[in-house]
Amino acid sequence: MKVYPPNFQLLKVKYVVVFLPKLTMSKINGNGASEHRYSSATRRLPTPGKATVLAIGKAFPSQLIPQDCLVEGYFRDTNCIDHAMKEKLERLCKTTTVRTRYTVMSKEILDEYPELATEGTATISQRLSIANKAVTEMAKDASLACIKQWGRPAEDITHVVYVSSSEIRLPGGDLYLANELGLRNDVNRVMLYFLGCYGGVTGLRVAKDIAENNPGSRVLLTTSETTILGFRPPSKSRPYDLVGAALFGDGAAAAIIGADPIAKTESPFLELSYAVQQFLPGTHSVIDGRLSEEGINFKLGRDLPQKIDDNIEGFCNKLMEKASNVKDFNDMFWAVHPGGPAILNRLETTLKLRGEKLDCSRRALMDFGNVSSNTIIYVLEYMREELMNKEIGEEWGLALAFGPGITFEGILLRSLN
């Protein structure tokens, strides 16, 4: 892993794979049920027929950029000398709370494709050739890390749910991933393209439905994202580009989802109890992304945090009412996609959450930035650590994400730790 000094130059792309330890096995009992052996962290028995998260993996490009080093490098690499915009980006970098991010972009890429840093140049073909390869490699590495933690052979995967807003091709990344992993040629594949930041929770919902409706199935959910499609020089006509430069990162994540985990073999730690998706009518232009010859352009309405704020309590109540004996939001754990600090702050205030409730989301934002669909998996990993370290942790929680539409995705979670 490389960490850039203040005068950093982007380096050749490699990938960092994060392996999580497989948990040891021990015996548990619950409410007179028959004795099972799951992981030592599994304190509650899974509900028969309900989807559970059995393993998590993640992977990143090896370029780790400290936020303090971003501005100088970005303006140098894009040959921009606008001091006012540079000062604005410096302010944005401080307000995002991000400390480190990973990126696919490298000096070698810019040397080979200098037009990527040139305003007004048709570069979509070049961008896609870079992005398509990068997301496949990261998705493969995250999936391998996940399968290793799961402890069963890749051939036992029956379904793939593949999520990305960073590639365009036929066939899609789902097929490339299946080939790279050596999955069976009759594996069932689902592609979820261009959902943006809520794609990871959508992927969990789709994987849940598949697992619960296909007994014995094991679903590999993989998300993979890069900012290559949106990399361009700063421009006063595109103010949101600076927000993206200050906030977004690259990476991949994976999870294995299945119902009725196999005792002594699998280690479930979260149950996906109930899922809801909702869009807000008349808000489709608040988050707007358009693909052009120059790449992808985003526009983000200033009223996005307020729109979420106005609707979040009712949405969360729909989920919470399905939980047993939970009447207060502070009685739950929270895994919220950290789209940015403003959204987290408003959600915390509106729902009257205690300060520590969004710690896992803030930690993921700080360590990785907003990595679009991947980020919810990073939050869930931190949440697993937190729940395991509690003597008596909350049983029920919520996974939430927001994105274009405006779309809300939510899942009621049950901790098995």
Short mmCIF file of C-alpha atoms in Angstrom, two decimals:
data_model
loop_
_atom_site.label_atom_id
_atom_site.label_comp_id
_atom_site.label_asym_id
_atom_site.label_seq_id
_atom_site.Cartn_x
_atom_site.Cartn_y
_atom_site.Cartn_z
CA MET A 1 0.00 0.00 0.00
CA LYS A 2 1.38 3.40 -0.96
CA VAL A 3 0.69 6.61 0.95
CA TYR A 4 1.47 9.79 -0.93
CA PRO A 5 3.63 12.57 0.51
CA PRO A 6 2.46 16.16 -0.04
CA ASN A 7 4.10 16.31 -3.48
CA PHE A 8 2.66 12.96 -4.52
CA GLN A 9 2.59 11.59 -8.03
CA LEU A 10 0.00 8.99 -8.97
CA LEU A 11 1.51 5.53 -9.33
CA LYS A 12 0.76 2.34 -11.20
CA VAL A 13 -2.55 0.68 -10.38
CA LYS A 14 -2.45 -2.42 -8.22
CA TYR A 15 -5.09 -3.70 -5.84
CA VAL A 16 -5.23 -4.07 -2.10
CA VAL A 17 -7.30 -7.00 -0.88
CA VAL A 18 -8.57 -7.04 2.69
CA PHE A 19 -9.06 -10.48 4.23
CA LEU A 20 -11.13 -10.75 7.38
CA PRO A 21 -10.41 -13.64 9.75
CA LYS A 22 -12.73 -16.62 9.74
CA LEU A 23 -14.36 -16.90 13.13
CA THR A 24 -13.87 -19.97 15.30
CA MET A 25 -16.77 -22.24 16.10
CA SER A 26 -18.54 -22.68 19.43
CA LYS A 27 -21.85 -23.94 20.76
CA ILE A 28 -24.93 -21.80 21.44
CA ASN A 29 -28.49 -22.48 22.53
CA GLY A 30 -31.60 -20.38 22.13
CA ASN A 31 -35.10 -20.55 23.59
CA GLY A 32 -35.24 -24.32 23.81
CA ALA A 33 -34.26 -24.72 20.15
CA SER A 34 -32.07 -27.59 19.10
CA GLU A 35 -28.36 -27.07 19.67
CA HIS A 36 -26.36 -25.57 16.81
CA ARG A 37 -22.75 -24.64 16.25
CA TYR A 38 -22.11 -21.38 14.43
CA SER A 39 -19.27 -18.92 15.01
CA SER A 40 -18.29 -17.86 18.51
CA ALA A 41 -19.78 -14.46 17.69
CA THR A 42 -23.22 -15.90 16.84
CA ARG A 43 -25.23 -15.38 20.03
CA ARG A 44 -28.71 -15.43 18.49
CA LEU A 45 -30.12 -18.18 16.31
CA PRO A 46 -31.03 -17.28 12.71
CA THR A 47 -34.72 -17.30 11.84
CA PRO A 48 -35.48 -20.28 9.58
CA GLY A 49 -35.91 -19.20 5.97
CA LYS A 50 -34.57 -15.67 6.51
CA ALA A 51 -31.57 -14.44 4.52
CA THR A 52 -28.37 -13.88 6.48
CA VAL A 53 -25.02 -12.28 5.71
CA LEU A 54 -22.42 -15.04 5.88
CA ALA A 55 -19.23 -13.21 4.87
CA ILE A 56 -17.88 -9.85 3.71
CA GLY A 57 -14.88 -8.89 1.59
CA LYS A 58 -13.44 -5.72 0.12
CA ALA A 59 -10.66 -4.57 -2.20
CA PHE A 60 -9.10 -1.27 -3.22
CA PRO A 61 -6.60 0.16 -5.67
CA SER A 62 -3.22 0.52 -3.97
CA GLN A 63 -3.11 4.31 -4.41
CA LEU A 64 -4.04 5.63 -0.98
CA ILE A 65 -4.39 9.42 -1.08
CA PRO A 66 -4.45 11.40 2.16
CA GLN A 67 -6.99 14.19 1.92
CA ASP A 68 -4.30 16.71 2.85
CA CYS A 69 -2.43 15.83 -0.35
CA LEU A 70 -5.35 15.80 -2.76
CA VAL A 71 -5.64 19.42 -3.84
CA GLU A 72 -2.06 19.99 -4.98
CA GLY A 73 -1.97 16.76 -6.94
CA TYR A 74 -5.38 17.25 -8.55
CA PHE A 75 -4.65 20.76 -9.78
CA ARG A 76 -1.20 19.77 -11.00
CA ASP A 77 -2.44 16.69 -12.87
CA THR A 78 -5.23 18.68 -14.55
CA ASN A 79 -2.94 21.65 -15.33
CA CYS A 80 -5.33 24.05 -13.62
CA ILE A 81 -4.05 27.34 -12.18
CA ASP A 82 -7.34 28.83 -10.99
CA HIS A 83 -6.50 29.89 -7.43
CA ALA A 84 -10.09 30.64 -6.45
CA MET A 85 -11.21 27.13 -7.38
CA LYS A 86 -8.20 25.67 -5.63
CA GLU A 87 -9.12 27.48 -2.43
CA LYS A 88 -12.71 26.27 -2.77
CA LEU A 89 -11.57 22.66 -3.10
CA GLU A 90 -9.33 23.08 -0.06
CA ARG A 91 -12.35 24.22 1.96
CA LEU A 92 -14.46 21.34 0.66
CA CYS A 93 -11.78 18.80 1.55
CA LYS A 94 -11.87 20.00 5.14
CA THR A 95 -15.66 19.88 5.46
CA THR A 96 -16.10 16.36 4.02
CA THR A 97 -14.41 14.77 7.09
CA VAL A 98 -12.67 12.36 4.68
CA ARG A 99 -9.07 11.58 5.65
CA THR A 100 -8.03 8.96 3.10
CA ARG A 101 -9.31 7.54 -0.18
CA TYR A 102 -8.21 5.05 -2.81
CA THR A 103 -8.07 5.78 -6.54
CA VAL A 104 -7.61 3.86 -9.77
CA MET A 105 -6.26 6.93 -11.57
CA SER A 106 -2.47 6.75 -11.96
CA LYS A 107 0.41 8.65 -13.48
CA GLU A 108 0.74 5.90 -16.08
CA ILE A 109 -2.90 6.34 -17.09
CA LEU A 110 -2.50 10.11 -17.45
CA ASP A 111 0.73 9.64 -19.40
CA GLU A 112 -1.01 7.24 -21.78
CA TYR A 113 -4.23 9.27 -21.99
CA PRO A 114 -3.32 12.95 -21.42
CA GLU A 115 -6.63 13.90 -23.01
CA LEU A 116 -8.39 12.81 -19.79
CA ALA A 117 -7.07 16.00 -18.20
CA THR A 118 -8.04 18.20 -21.17
CA GLU A 119 -11.29 20.14 -21.10
CA GLY A 120 -13.81 19.43 -23.86
CA THR A 121 -12.18 16.28 -25.25
CA ALA A 122 -14.22 13.24 -26.30
CA THR A 123 -12.77 10.55 -24.04
CA ILE A 124 -15.63 8.18 -23.20
CA SER A 125 -14.01 5.30 -25.09
CA GLN A 126 -10.72 5.69 -23.21
CA ARG A 127 -12.48 6.04 -19.87
CA LEU A 128 -14.54 2.90 -20.38
CA SER A 129 -11.51 0.85 -21.43
CA ILE A 130 -9.85 1.79 -18.13
CA ALA A 131 -12.94 1.52 -15.94
CA ASN A 132 -14.23 -1.79 -17.31
CA LYS A 133 -10.95 -3.51 -16.55
CA ALA A 134 -10.50 -1.86 -13.15
CA VAL A 135 -13.95 -2.68 -11.78
CA THR A 136 -13.60 -6.32 -12.83
CA GLU A 137 -10.23 -6.67 -11.09
CA MET A 138 -11.45 -5.03 -7.90
CA ALA A 139 -14.69 -7.03 -7.94
CA LYS A 140 -12.73 -10.26 -8.35
CA ASP A 141 -10.38 -9.45 -5.47
CA ALA A 142 -13.20 -8.42 -3.13
CA SER A 143 -15.13 -11.57 -4.03
CA LEU A 144 -12.13 -13.81 -3.43
CA ALA A 145 -11.62 -12.22 -0.01
CA CYS A 146 -15.29 -12.80 0.76
CA ILE A 147 -15.25 -16.42 -0.42
CA LYS A 148 -12.13 -17.08 1.65
CA GLN A 149 -13.88 -15.81 4.77
CA TRP A 150 -17.02 -17.80 3.92
CA GLY A 151 -14.98 -21.00 3.88
CA ARG A 152 -16.83 -22.86 1.14
CA PRO A 153 -15.76 -23.40 -2.49
CA ALA A 154 -16.71 -20.88 -5.16
CA GLU A 155 -18.56 -23.65 -6.99
CA ASP A 156 -21.19 -23.53 -4.23
CA ILE A 157 -22.27 -20.03 -5.30
CA THR A 158 -25.61 -20.35 -7.09
CA HIS A 159 -26.37 -16.69 -7.87
CA VAL A 160 -24.45 -13.48 -8.55
CA VAL A 161 -25.80 -9.97 -8.01
CA TYR A 162 -23.40 -7.48 -9.57
CA VAL A 163 -23.69 -3.74 -8.88
CA SER A 164 -21.78 -0.93 -10.60
CA SER A 165 -22.26 2.62 -11.84
CA SER A 166 -18.78 2.67 -13.35
CA GLU A 167 -18.89 0.48 -16.46
CA ILE A 168 -20.82 0.04 -19.69
CA ARG A 169 -20.36 -3.05 -21.86
CA LEU A 170 -22.01 -6.15 -23.26
CA PRO A 171 -21.68 -8.70 -21.82
CA GLY A 172 -21.60 -7.02 -18.43
CA GLY A 173 -19.25 -7.26 -15.50
CA ASP A 174 -21.34 -10.05 -13.98
CA LEU A 175 -20.18 -12.46 -16.69
CA TYR A 176 -16.56 -11.33 -16.52
CA LEU A 177 -16.63 -11.78 -12.75
CA ALA A 178 -18.17 -15.26 -12.98
CA ASN A 179 -15.43 -16.29 -15.41
CA GLU A 180 -12.64 -14.81 -13.29
CA LEU A 181 -13.89 -16.61 -10.18
CA GLY A 182 -14.38 -19.93 -11.96
CA LEU A 183 -18.07 -20.11 -11.08
CA ARG A 184 -20.29 -22.75 -12.63
CA ASN A 185 -21.62 -21.82 -16.06
CA ASP A 186 -25.19 -22.28 -14.80
CA VAL A 187 -24.79 -19.66 -12.06
CA ASN A 188 -27.75 -17.25 -12.14
CA ARG A 189 -26.65 -13.64 -12.68
CA VAL A 190 -28.33 -10.29 -12.07
CA MET A 191 -26.88 -6.93 -13.18
CA LEU A 192 -27.75 -3.68 -11.38
CA TYR A 193 -26.33 -0.72 -13.32
CA PHE A 194 -26.23 3.01 -12.52
CA LEU A 195 -28.15 3.05 -9.27
CA GLY A 196 -25.56 5.27 -7.63
CA CYS A 197 -25.17 5.43 -3.88
CA TYR A 198 -28.16 3.27 -2.98
CA GLY A 199 -27.02 0.37 -5.18
CA GLY A 200 -25.39 -1.58 -2.36
CA VAL A 201 -28.57 -1.73 -0.29
CA THR A 202 -30.57 -2.58 -3.42
CA GLY A 203 -28.12 -5.42 -4.01
CA LEU A 204 -28.70 -6.70 -0.48
CA ARG A 205 -32.46 -6.55 -1.01
CA VAL A 206 -32.28 -8.45 -4.31
CA ALA A 207 -29.89 -11.01 -2.80
CA LYS A 208 -32.29 -11.42 0.14
CA ASP A 209 -35.22 -12.12 -2.18
CA ILE A 210 -33.20 -14.66 -4.17
CA ALA A 211 -31.90 -16.45 -1.08
CA GLU A 212 -35.30 -16.71 0.57
CA ASN A 213 -37.08 -17.91 -2.57
CA ASN A 214 -34.46 -20.47 -3.63
CA PRO A 215 -33.81 -22.85 -0.72
CA GLY A 216 -30.16 -23.80 -0.41
CA SER A 217 -28.97 -20.97 -2.66
CA ARG A 218 -25.88 -18.92 -1.88
CA VAL A 219 -25.77 -15.46 -3.44
CA LEU A 220 -22.57 -13.54 -4.11
CA LEU A 221 -23.28 -9.80 -4.02
CA THR A 222 -20.44 -7.76 -5.52
CA THR A 223 -20.21 -3.99 -5.90
CA SER A 224 -17.37 -2.23 -7.71
CA GLU A 225 -16.88 1.47 -8.44
CA THR A 226 -14.30 3.88 -9.84
CA THR A 227 -14.38 7.63 -10.43
CA ILE A 228 -12.56 7.33 -13.78
CA LEU A 229 -15.72 8.18 -15.74
CA GLY A 230 -16.04 11.51 -13.94
CA PHE A 231 -12.39 12.59 -13.69
CA ARG A 232 -11.84 15.91 -15.47
CA PRO A 233 -10.29 19.34 -14.94
CA PRO A 234 -12.12 21.67 -12.55
CA SER A 235 -14.50 24.10 -14.25
CA LYS A 236 -16.59 26.99 -12.95
CA SER A 237 -19.45 25.71 -15.12
CA ARG A 238 -19.43 22.41 -13.20
CA PRO A 239 -19.19 23.29 -9.51
CA TYR A 240 -20.24 19.81 -8.42
CA ASP A 241 -17.03 18.39 -9.91
CA LEU A 242 -15.18 19.87 -6.93
CA VAL A 243 -17.55 18.15 -4.51
CA GLY A 244 -16.87 14.86 -6.27
CA ALA A 245 -13.13 15.45 -6.17
CA ALA A 246 -13.31 16.12 -2.43
CA LEU A 247 -15.63 13.25 -1.51
CA PHE A 248 -15.59 10.18 -3.77
CA GLY A 249 -13.22 7.21 -3.84
CA ASP A 250 -12.72 3.88 -5.62
CA GLY A 251 -13.02 0.30 -4.44
CA ALA A 252 -15.09 -2.87 -4.38
CA ALA A 253 -17.01 -4.91 -1.83
CA ALA A 254 -18.65 -8.32 -1.65
CA ALA A 255 -20.98 -10.31 0.58
CA ILE A 256 -22.30 -13.87 0.63
CA ILE A 257 -26.03 -14.07 1.39
CA GLY A 258 -27.94 -17.23 2.22
CA ALA A 259 -30.82 -18.56 4.31
CA ASP A 260 -30.65 -21.45 6.77
CA PRO A 261 -26.87 -21.36 7.35
CA ILE A 262 -25.11 -24.68 7.65
CA ALA A 263 -24.14 -25.43 11.24
CA LYS A 264 -20.41 -25.93 11.89
CA THR A 265 -19.65 -24.59 8.40
CA GLU A 266 -21.07 -21.08 7.99
CA SER A 267 -20.91 -18.07 10.31
CA PRO A 268 -23.95 -15.79 9.95
CA PHE A 269 -23.70 -12.43 11.68
CA LEU A 270 -26.62 -10.39 10.30
CA GLU A 271 -30.14 -11.33 9.30
CA LEU A 272 -31.87 -9.37 6.53
CA SER A 273 -35.32 -9.22 8.07
CA TYR A 274 -37.41 -6.79 6.00
CA ALA A 275 -36.69 -4.47 3.05
CA VAL A 276 -38.36 -1.35 1.66
CA GLN A 277 -37.63 0.85 -1.36
CA GLN A 278 -39.33 4.20 -1.91
CA PHE A 279 -38.88 7.11 -4.31
CA LEU A 280 -39.93 10.71 -3.73
CA PRO A 281 -42.19 11.92 -6.57
CA GLY A 282 -41.02 15.03 -8.38
CA THR A 283 -37.40 14.80 -7.20
CA HIS A 284 -35.80 13.00 -10.16
CA SER A 285 -33.70 16.04 -11.07
CA VAL A 286 -32.20 16.58 -7.59
CA ILE A 287 -29.47 14.02 -8.33
CA ASP A 288 -28.82 14.10 -12.05
CA GLY A 289 -26.16 12.16 -13.95
CA ARG A 290 -25.63 12.35 -17.71
CA LEU A 291 -23.23 10.35 -19.85
CA SER A 292 -21.57 12.30 -22.66
CA GLU A 293 -18.57 12.02 -24.96
CA GLU A 294 -16.46 13.51 -22.15
CA GLY A 295 -17.55 11.03 -19.48
CA ILE A 296 -20.25 11.31 -16.86
CA ASN A 297 -21.46 14.63 -15.45
CA PHE A 298 -23.28 14.92 -12.15
CA LYS A 299 -25.44 17.68 -10.76
CA LEU A 300 -26.49 17.63 -7.14
CA GLY A 301 -29.30 19.84 -5.89
CA ARG A 302 -28.60 21.91 -2.81
CA ASP A 303 -31.93 20.76 -1.40
CA LEU A 304 -30.93 17.07 -1.28
CA PRO A 305 -30.22 16.99 2.49
CA GLN A 306 -33.51 18.79 3.16
CA LYS A 307 -35.50 16.40 0.93
CA ILE A 308 -34.05 13.43 2.80
CA ASP A 309 -34.62 15.17 6.12
CA ASP A 310 -38.30 15.78 5.32
CA ASN A 311 -39.02 12.12 4.56
CA ILE A 312 -36.60 10.01 6.58
CA GLU A 313 -38.57 9.62 9.81
CA GLY A 314 -41.63 8.12 8.14
CA PHE A 315 -39.46 5.80 6.07
CA CYS A 316 -37.57 4.54 9.11
CA ASN A 317 -40.81 4.03 11.03
CA LYS A 318 -42.00 1.65 8.28
CA LEU A 319 -38.96 -0.50 8.96
CA MET A 320 -38.86 -0.17 12.74
CA GLU A 321 -42.47 -1.26 13.20
CA LYS A 322 -41.48 -4.71 11.90
CA ALA A 323 -38.95 -5.15 14.73
CA SER A 324 -39.95 -6.91 17.94
CA ASN A 325 -40.28 -4.70 21.02
CA VAL A 326 -38.49 -1.68 19.55
CA LYS A 327 -40.12 1.71 20.08
CA ASP A 328 -37.22 4.15 19.89
CA PHE A 329 -34.64 4.74 17.18
CA ASN A 330 -31.89 4.76 19.81
CA ASP A 331 -32.71 1.16 20.70
CA MET A 332 -31.35 0.13 17.29
CA PHE A 333 -27.95 0.07 15.59
CA TRP A 334 -27.53 2.15 12.42
CA ALA A 335 -25.68 1.40 9.18
CA VAL A 336 -26.25 4.45 6.98
CA HIS A 337 -24.60 5.09 3.64
CA PRO A 338 -22.45 8.18 4.31
CA GLY A 339 -23.27 10.25 1.25
CA GLY A 340 -21.68 13.18 3.03
CA PRO A 341 -21.47 14.70 6.50
CA ALA A 342 -24.46 17.02 5.94
CA ILE A 343 -26.81 14.08 5.36
CA LEU A 344 -25.51 12.23 8.42
CA ASN A 345 -25.79 15.33 10.59
CA ARG A 346 -29.36 16.03 9.53
CA LEU A 347 -30.41 12.42 10.00
CA GLU A 348 -28.88 12.39 13.47
CA THR A 349 -30.73 15.58 14.42
CA THR A 350 -34.09 14.70 12.88
CA LEU A 351 -34.24 11.22 14.40
CA LYS A 352 -32.76 12.43 17.70
CA LEU A 353 -30.05 9.79 17.55
CA ARG A 354 -27.34 9.65 20.16
CA GLY A 355 -23.96 10.79 18.88
CA GLU A 356 -22.42 7.33 18.71
CA LYS A 357 -25.21 5.81 16.60
CA LEU A 358 -23.67 6.90 13.29
CA ASP A 359 -20.06 6.24 14.28
CA CYS A 360 -19.66 3.36 11.81
CA SER A 361 -20.94 5.49 8.93
CA ARG A 362 -18.67 8.39 9.87
CA ARG A 363 -15.72 6.04 10.20
CA ALA A 364 -16.28 4.57 6.73
CA LEU A 365 -16.57 8.06 5.24
CA MET A 366 -13.36 9.10 6.98
CA ASP A 367 -11.38 6.03 5.86
CA PHE A 368 -12.66 5.54 2.31
CA GLY A 369 -14.73 8.54 1.26
CA ASN A 370 -18.04 7.99 -0.50
CA VAL A 371 -17.42 4.90 -2.63
CA SER A 372 -20.97 4.87 -4.00
CA SER A 373 -22.64 1.43 -3.82
CA ASN A 374 -19.71 -0.17 -1.97
CA THR A 375 -19.83 2.02 1.08
CA ILE A 376 -22.70 0.32 2.90
CA ILE A 377 -20.67 -2.91 2.99
CA TYR A 378 -17.76 -1.06 4.59
CA VAL A 379 -20.18 0.37 7.17
CA LEU A 380 -21.57 -3.11 7.89
CA GLU A 381 -18.06 -4.43 8.46
CA TYR A 382 -17.41 -1.74 11.06
CA MET A 383 -20.84 -2.43 12.56
CA ARG A 384 -20.00 -6.11 12.91
CA GLU A 385 -16.85 -5.21 14.85
CA GLU A 386 -18.81 -2.87 17.09
CA LEU A 387 -21.56 -5.37 17.85
CA MET A 388 -19.06 -8.15 18.55
CA ASN A 389 -17.28 -5.96 21.09
CA LYS A 390 -20.45 -5.24 23.05
CA GLU A 391 -21.36 -7.54 25.90
CA ILE A 392 -25.04 -7.07 25.05
CA GLY A 393 -25.50 -5.42 21.67
CA GLU A 394 -28.69 -4.18 20.05
CA GLU A 395 -30.63 -6.93 18.33
CA TRP A 396 -32.29 -4.76 15.66
CA GLY A 397 -30.85 -2.18 13.31
CA LEU A 398 -31.35 -0.38 10.02
CA ALA A 399 -29.30 -0.24 6.82
CA LEU A 400 -30.13 2.87 4.81
CA ALA A 401 -28.99 4.48 1.56
CA PHE A 402 -30.20 7.33 -0.64
CA GLY A 403 -29.61 8.07 -4.30
CA PRO A 404 -31.03 9.20 -7.63
CA GLY A 405 -34.80 9.36 -7.74
CA ILE A 406 -34.63 10.53 -4.94
CA THR A 407 -34.68 6.87 -3.92
CA PHE A 408 -34.63 5.55 -0.36
CA GLU A 409 -33.48 1.98 0.27
CA GLY A 410 -33.79 0.43 3.70
CA ILE A 411 -33.39 -2.97 5.33
CA LEU A 412 -34.35 -3.98 8.84
CA LEU A 413 -31.38 -5.93 10.18
CA ARG A 414 -31.19 -8.38 13.04
CA SER A 415 -27.83 -8.90 14.69
CA LEU A 416 -26.88 -12.50 15.40
CA ASN A 417 -23.83 -11.44 17.43
#
